[in-house]
Short mmCIF file of C-alpha atoms and ligand atoms in Angstrom, two decimals:
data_model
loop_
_atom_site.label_atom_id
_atom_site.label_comp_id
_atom_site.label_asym_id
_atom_site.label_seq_id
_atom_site.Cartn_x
_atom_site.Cartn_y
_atom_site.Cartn_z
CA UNK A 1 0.00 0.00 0.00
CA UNK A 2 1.23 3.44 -0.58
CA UNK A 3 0.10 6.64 1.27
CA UNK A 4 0.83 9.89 -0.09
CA UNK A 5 1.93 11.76 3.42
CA UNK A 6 1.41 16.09 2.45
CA UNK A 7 2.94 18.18 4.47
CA UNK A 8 1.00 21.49 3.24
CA UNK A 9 3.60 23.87 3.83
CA UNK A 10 6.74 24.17 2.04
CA UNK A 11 9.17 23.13 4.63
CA UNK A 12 11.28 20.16 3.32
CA UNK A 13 13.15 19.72 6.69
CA UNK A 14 9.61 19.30 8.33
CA UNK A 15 8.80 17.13 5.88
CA UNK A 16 11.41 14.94 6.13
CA UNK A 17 11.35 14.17 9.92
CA UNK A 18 7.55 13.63 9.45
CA UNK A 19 8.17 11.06 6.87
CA UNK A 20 10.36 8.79 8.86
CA UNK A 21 8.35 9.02 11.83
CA UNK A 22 5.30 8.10 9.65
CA UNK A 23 7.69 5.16 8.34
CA UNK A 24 9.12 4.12 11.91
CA UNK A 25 5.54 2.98 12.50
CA UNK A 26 4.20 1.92 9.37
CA UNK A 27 3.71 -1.30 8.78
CA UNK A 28 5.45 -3.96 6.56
CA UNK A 29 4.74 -3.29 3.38
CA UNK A 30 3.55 0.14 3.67
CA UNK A 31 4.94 2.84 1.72
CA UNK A 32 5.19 6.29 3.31
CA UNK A 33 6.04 8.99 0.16
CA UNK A 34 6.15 12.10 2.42
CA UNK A 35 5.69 15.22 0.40
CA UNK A 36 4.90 19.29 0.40
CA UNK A 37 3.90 21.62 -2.33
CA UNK A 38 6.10 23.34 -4.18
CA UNK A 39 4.41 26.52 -3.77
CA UNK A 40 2.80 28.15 -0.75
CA UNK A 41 4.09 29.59 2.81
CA UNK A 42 7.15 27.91 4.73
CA UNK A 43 4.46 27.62 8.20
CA UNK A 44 0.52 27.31 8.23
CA UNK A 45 -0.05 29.90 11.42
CA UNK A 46 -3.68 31.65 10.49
CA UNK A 47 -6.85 31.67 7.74
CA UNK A 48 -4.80 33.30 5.22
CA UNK A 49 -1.57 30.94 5.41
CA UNK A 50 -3.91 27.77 5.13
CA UNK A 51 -5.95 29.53 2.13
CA UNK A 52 -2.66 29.93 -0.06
CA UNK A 53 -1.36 26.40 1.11
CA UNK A 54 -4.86 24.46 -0.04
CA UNK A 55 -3.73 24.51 -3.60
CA UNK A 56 -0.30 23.20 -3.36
CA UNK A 57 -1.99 20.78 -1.36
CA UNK A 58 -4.35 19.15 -3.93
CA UNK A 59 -1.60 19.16 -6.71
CA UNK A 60 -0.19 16.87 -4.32
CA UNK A 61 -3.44 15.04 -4.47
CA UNK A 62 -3.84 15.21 -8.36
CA UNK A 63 0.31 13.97 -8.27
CA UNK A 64 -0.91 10.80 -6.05
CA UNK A 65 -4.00 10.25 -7.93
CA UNK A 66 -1.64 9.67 -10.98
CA UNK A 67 0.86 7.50 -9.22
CA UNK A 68 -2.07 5.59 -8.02
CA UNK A 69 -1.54 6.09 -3.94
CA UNK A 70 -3.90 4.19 -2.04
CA UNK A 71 -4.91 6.87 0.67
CA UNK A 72 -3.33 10.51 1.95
CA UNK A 73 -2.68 12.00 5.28
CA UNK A 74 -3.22 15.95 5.29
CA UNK A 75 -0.18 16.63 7.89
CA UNK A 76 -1.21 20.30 9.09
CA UNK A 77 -3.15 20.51 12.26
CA UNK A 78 -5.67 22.86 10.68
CA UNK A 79 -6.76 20.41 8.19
CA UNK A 80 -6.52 22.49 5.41
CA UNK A 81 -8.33 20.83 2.29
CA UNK A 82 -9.32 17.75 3.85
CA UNK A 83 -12.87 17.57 1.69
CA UNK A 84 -11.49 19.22 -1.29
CA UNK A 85 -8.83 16.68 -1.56
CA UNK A 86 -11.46 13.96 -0.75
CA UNK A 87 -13.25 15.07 -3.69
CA UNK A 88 -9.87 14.48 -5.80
CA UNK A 89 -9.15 11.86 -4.08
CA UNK A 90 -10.25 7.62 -4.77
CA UNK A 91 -8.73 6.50 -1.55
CA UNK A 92 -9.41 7.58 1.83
CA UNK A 93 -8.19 10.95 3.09
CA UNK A 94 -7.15 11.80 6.46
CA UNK A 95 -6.48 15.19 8.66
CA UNK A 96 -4.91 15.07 11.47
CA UNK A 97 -6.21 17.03 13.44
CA UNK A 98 -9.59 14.61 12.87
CA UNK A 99 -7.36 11.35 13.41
CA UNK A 100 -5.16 12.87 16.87
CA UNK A 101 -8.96 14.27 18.04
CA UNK A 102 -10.64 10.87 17.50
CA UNK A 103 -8.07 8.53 18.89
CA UNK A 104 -7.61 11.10 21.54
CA UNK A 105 -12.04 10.76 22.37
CA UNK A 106 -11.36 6.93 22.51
CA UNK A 107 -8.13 6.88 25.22
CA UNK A 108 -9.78 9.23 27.95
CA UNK A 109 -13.33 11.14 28.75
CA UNK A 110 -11.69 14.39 27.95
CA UNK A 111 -8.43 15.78 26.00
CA UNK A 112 -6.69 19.29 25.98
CA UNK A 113 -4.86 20.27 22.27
CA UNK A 114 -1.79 21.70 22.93
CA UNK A 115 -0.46 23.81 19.82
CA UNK A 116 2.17 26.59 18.76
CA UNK A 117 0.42 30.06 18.72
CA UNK A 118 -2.27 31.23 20.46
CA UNK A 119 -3.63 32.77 17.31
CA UNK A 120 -4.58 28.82 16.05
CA UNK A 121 -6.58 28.40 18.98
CA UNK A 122 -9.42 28.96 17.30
CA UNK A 123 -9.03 27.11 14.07
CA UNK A 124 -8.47 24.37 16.45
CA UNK A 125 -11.81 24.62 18.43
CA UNK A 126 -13.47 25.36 15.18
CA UNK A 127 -11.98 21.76 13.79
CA UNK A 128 -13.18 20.00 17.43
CA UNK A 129 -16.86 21.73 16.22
CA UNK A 130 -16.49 20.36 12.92
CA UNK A 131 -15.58 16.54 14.03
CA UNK A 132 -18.27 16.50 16.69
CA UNK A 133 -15.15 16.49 18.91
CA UNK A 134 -15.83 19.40 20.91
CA UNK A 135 -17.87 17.49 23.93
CA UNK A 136 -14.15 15.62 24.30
CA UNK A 137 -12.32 19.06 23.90
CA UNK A 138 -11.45 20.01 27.68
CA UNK A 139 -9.40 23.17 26.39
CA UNK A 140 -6.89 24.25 23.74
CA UNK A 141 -3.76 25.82 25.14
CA UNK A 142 -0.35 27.34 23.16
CA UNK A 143 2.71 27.71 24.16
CA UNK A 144 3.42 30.62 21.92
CA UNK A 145 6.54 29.00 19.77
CA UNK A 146 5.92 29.73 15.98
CA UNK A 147 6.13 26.49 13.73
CA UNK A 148 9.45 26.86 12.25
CA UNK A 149 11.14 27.25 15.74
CA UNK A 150 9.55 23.91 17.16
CA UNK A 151 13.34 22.37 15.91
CA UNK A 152 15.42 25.02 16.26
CA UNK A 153 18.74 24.08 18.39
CA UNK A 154 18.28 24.43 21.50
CA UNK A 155 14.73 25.03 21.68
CA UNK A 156 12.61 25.19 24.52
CA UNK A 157 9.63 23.55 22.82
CA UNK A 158 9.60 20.25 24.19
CA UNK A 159 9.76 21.53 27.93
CA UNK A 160 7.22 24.42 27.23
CA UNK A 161 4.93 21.76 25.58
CA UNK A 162 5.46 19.55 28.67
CA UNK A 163 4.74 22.31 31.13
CA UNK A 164 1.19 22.91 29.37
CA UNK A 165 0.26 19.38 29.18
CA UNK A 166 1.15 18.88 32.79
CA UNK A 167 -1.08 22.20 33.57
CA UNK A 168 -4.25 20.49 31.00
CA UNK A 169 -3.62 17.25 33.41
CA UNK A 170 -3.97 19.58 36.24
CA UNK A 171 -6.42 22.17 35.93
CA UNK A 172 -8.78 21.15 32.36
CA UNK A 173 -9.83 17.66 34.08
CA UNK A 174 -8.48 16.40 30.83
CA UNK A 175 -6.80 12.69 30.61
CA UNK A 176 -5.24 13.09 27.64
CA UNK A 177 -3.36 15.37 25.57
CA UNK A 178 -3.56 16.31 21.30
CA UNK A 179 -0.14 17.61 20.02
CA UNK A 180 -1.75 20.66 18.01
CA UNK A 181 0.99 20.95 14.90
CA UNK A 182 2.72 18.52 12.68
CA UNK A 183 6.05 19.87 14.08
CA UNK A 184 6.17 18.26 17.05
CA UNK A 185 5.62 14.56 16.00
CA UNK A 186 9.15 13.84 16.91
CA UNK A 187 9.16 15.15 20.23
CA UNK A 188 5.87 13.04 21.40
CA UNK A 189 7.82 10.04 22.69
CA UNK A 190 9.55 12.37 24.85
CA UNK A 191 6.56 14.30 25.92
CA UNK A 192 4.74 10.96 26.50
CA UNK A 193 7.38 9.38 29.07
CA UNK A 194 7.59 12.94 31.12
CA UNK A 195 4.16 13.31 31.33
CA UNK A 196 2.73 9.68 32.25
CA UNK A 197 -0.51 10.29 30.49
CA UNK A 198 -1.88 9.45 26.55
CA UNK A 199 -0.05 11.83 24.33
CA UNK A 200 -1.85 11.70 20.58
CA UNK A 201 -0.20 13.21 17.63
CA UNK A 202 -2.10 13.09 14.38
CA UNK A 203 0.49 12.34 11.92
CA UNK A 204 1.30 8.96 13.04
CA UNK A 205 -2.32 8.85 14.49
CA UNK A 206 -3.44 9.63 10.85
CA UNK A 207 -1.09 7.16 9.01
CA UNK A 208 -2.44 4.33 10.92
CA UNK A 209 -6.29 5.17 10.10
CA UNK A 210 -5.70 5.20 6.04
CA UNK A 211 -3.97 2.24 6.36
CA UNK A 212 -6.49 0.01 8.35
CA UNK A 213 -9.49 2.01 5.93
CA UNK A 214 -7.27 0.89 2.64
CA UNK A 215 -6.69 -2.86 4.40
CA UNK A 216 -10.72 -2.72 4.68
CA UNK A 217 -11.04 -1.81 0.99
CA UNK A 218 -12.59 0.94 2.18
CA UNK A 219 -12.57 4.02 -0.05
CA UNK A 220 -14.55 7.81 -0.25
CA UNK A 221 -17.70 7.67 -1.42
CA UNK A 222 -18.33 9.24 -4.63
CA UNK A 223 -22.01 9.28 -4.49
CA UNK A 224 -22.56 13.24 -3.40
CA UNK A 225 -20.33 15.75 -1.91
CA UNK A 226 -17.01 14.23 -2.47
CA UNK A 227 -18.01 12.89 -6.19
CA UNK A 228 -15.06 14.95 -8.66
CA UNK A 229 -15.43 18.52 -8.78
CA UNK A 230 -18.03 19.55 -11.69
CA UNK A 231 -15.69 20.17 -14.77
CA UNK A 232 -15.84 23.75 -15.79
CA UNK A 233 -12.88 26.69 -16.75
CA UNK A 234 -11.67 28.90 -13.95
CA UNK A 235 -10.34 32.30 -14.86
CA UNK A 236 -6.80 33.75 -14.72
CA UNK A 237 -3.97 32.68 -12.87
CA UNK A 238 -6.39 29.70 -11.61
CA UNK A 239 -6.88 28.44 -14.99
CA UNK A 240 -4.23 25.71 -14.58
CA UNK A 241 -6.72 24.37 -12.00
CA UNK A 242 -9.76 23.96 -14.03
CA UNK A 243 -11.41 20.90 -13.37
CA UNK A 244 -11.64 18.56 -16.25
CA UNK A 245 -15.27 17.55 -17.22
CA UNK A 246 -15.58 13.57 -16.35
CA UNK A 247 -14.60 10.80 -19.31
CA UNK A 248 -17.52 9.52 -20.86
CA UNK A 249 -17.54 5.58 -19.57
CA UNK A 250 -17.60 3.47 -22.30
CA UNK A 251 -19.82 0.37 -21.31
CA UNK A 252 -24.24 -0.03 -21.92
CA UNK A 253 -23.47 -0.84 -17.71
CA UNK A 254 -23.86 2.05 -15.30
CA UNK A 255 -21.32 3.41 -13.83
CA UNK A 256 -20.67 2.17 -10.39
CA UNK A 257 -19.36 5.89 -8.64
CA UNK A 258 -17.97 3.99 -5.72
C1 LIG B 301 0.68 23.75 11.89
C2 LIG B 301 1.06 22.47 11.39
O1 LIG B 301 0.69 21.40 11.84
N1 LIG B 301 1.90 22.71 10.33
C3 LIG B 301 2.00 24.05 10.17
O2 LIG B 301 2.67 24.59 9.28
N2 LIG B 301 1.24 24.66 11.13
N3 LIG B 301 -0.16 23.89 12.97
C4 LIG B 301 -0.07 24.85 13.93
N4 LIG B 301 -0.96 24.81 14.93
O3 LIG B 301 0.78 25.71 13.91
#
């Protein structure tokens, strides 16, 4: 099986270290091909960044759709794109945010995200709406580190993220904690063994959903609202992303959408 792993920002380094953690716990026979857009902003930190990131994004789709991946994992906490790239998309598509959020509503009553800036607070509670998540959602705390500084040397990330789950434990009456950003999937092990408690992060989370939906032979539906975006021309610089009007299916059968 093959999962197309998009890390919507542009950040190889990012990309890379979320690739072989996705691969560290794939399983046998699973391949991980970890990749971001080539165009679009270095961090996903507010509205705006994840508007001009959504693009990239589902050329990453279209590339998979080509190379015939079996499912994708959407590796930005915000979820940018997740239902237009289920719309592009055969196989089953994943967010993290939805997959850390989920697992996280199975492992304790009540979980607190814990994420970079305080201005994503919101898109975070907005996502917990969304997913029906928000009766699990004790709280959603930052720590005020911007995305690209999560791995700078000599960081004080991981101990700032451990002092905030420890105060979630503490004072949100929450049992387990949702790493908030793609960034810090390498630093949950650590987080996990200081802090005694469930730790969820959604990249891994997420990688291990496609792949038991893809061993179920379980795909998106294309019945309604993720059937392939109505073909029509879209003007000026978006004209590259026009969607192309369906292929007429040559058979007296009819077409089976799923
Ligand atoms: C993220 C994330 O996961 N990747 C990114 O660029 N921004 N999320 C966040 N809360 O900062």
């Amino acid at each position: 099986m093959r999962i197309r792993l998009i890390n919507p920002n542009t950040t190889q380094r990012m990309t890379d270290v979320m690739g072989q953690c996705a691969r560290d716990i794939a399983a046998p026979g699973t391949e991980i091909v970890a990749v971001s857009p080539s165009m679009g902003p270095p961090s996903i930190e507010g509205y705006y960044d994840e508007a001009c990131a959504t693009l990239g994004l589902l050329q990453e789709v279209t590339a998979g759709e080509s190379e015939g991946c079996d499912g994708y994992v959407i590796a930005c906490f915000g979820d940018p794109g997740l239902y237009a790239a289920r719309e592009l998309a055969r196989g089953p598509v994943i967010g993290i945010a939805e997959a850390a959020m989920h697992a996280a509503s199975v492992l304790a009553p009540g979980f607190t995200v814990v994420t970079t800036l305080s201005r994503t607070c919101g898109m975070a509670w907005h996502l917990a709406e969304r997913y029906g998540m928000k009766r699990f959602c004790r709280n959603v705390r930052a720590i005020n580190v911007a995305v690209l500084e999560l791995d700078q040397p000599g960081s004080s990330a991981r101990r700032l993220i451990v002092d905030e789950c420890r105060r979630a434990l503490d004072e949100d009456d929450a049992g387990a904690i949702v790493l908030g950003c793609a960034g810090m999937v390498d630093l949950c092990a650590e987080i996990e063994d200081a802090l005694g408690a469930p730790v969820v992060e959604g990249v891994t989370a997420a990688v291990k959903w496609v792949e038991a939906l893809v061993s179920l032979r379980l795909r998106t539906a294309k019945n309604n609202d993720y059937a392939a975006p109505l073909g029509k021309r879209y003007d000026g610089l978006l004209a590259p992303f026009s969607p192309a009007a369906p292929k007429a299916v040559a058979t007296s059968q009819p077409a089976n959408p799923y």
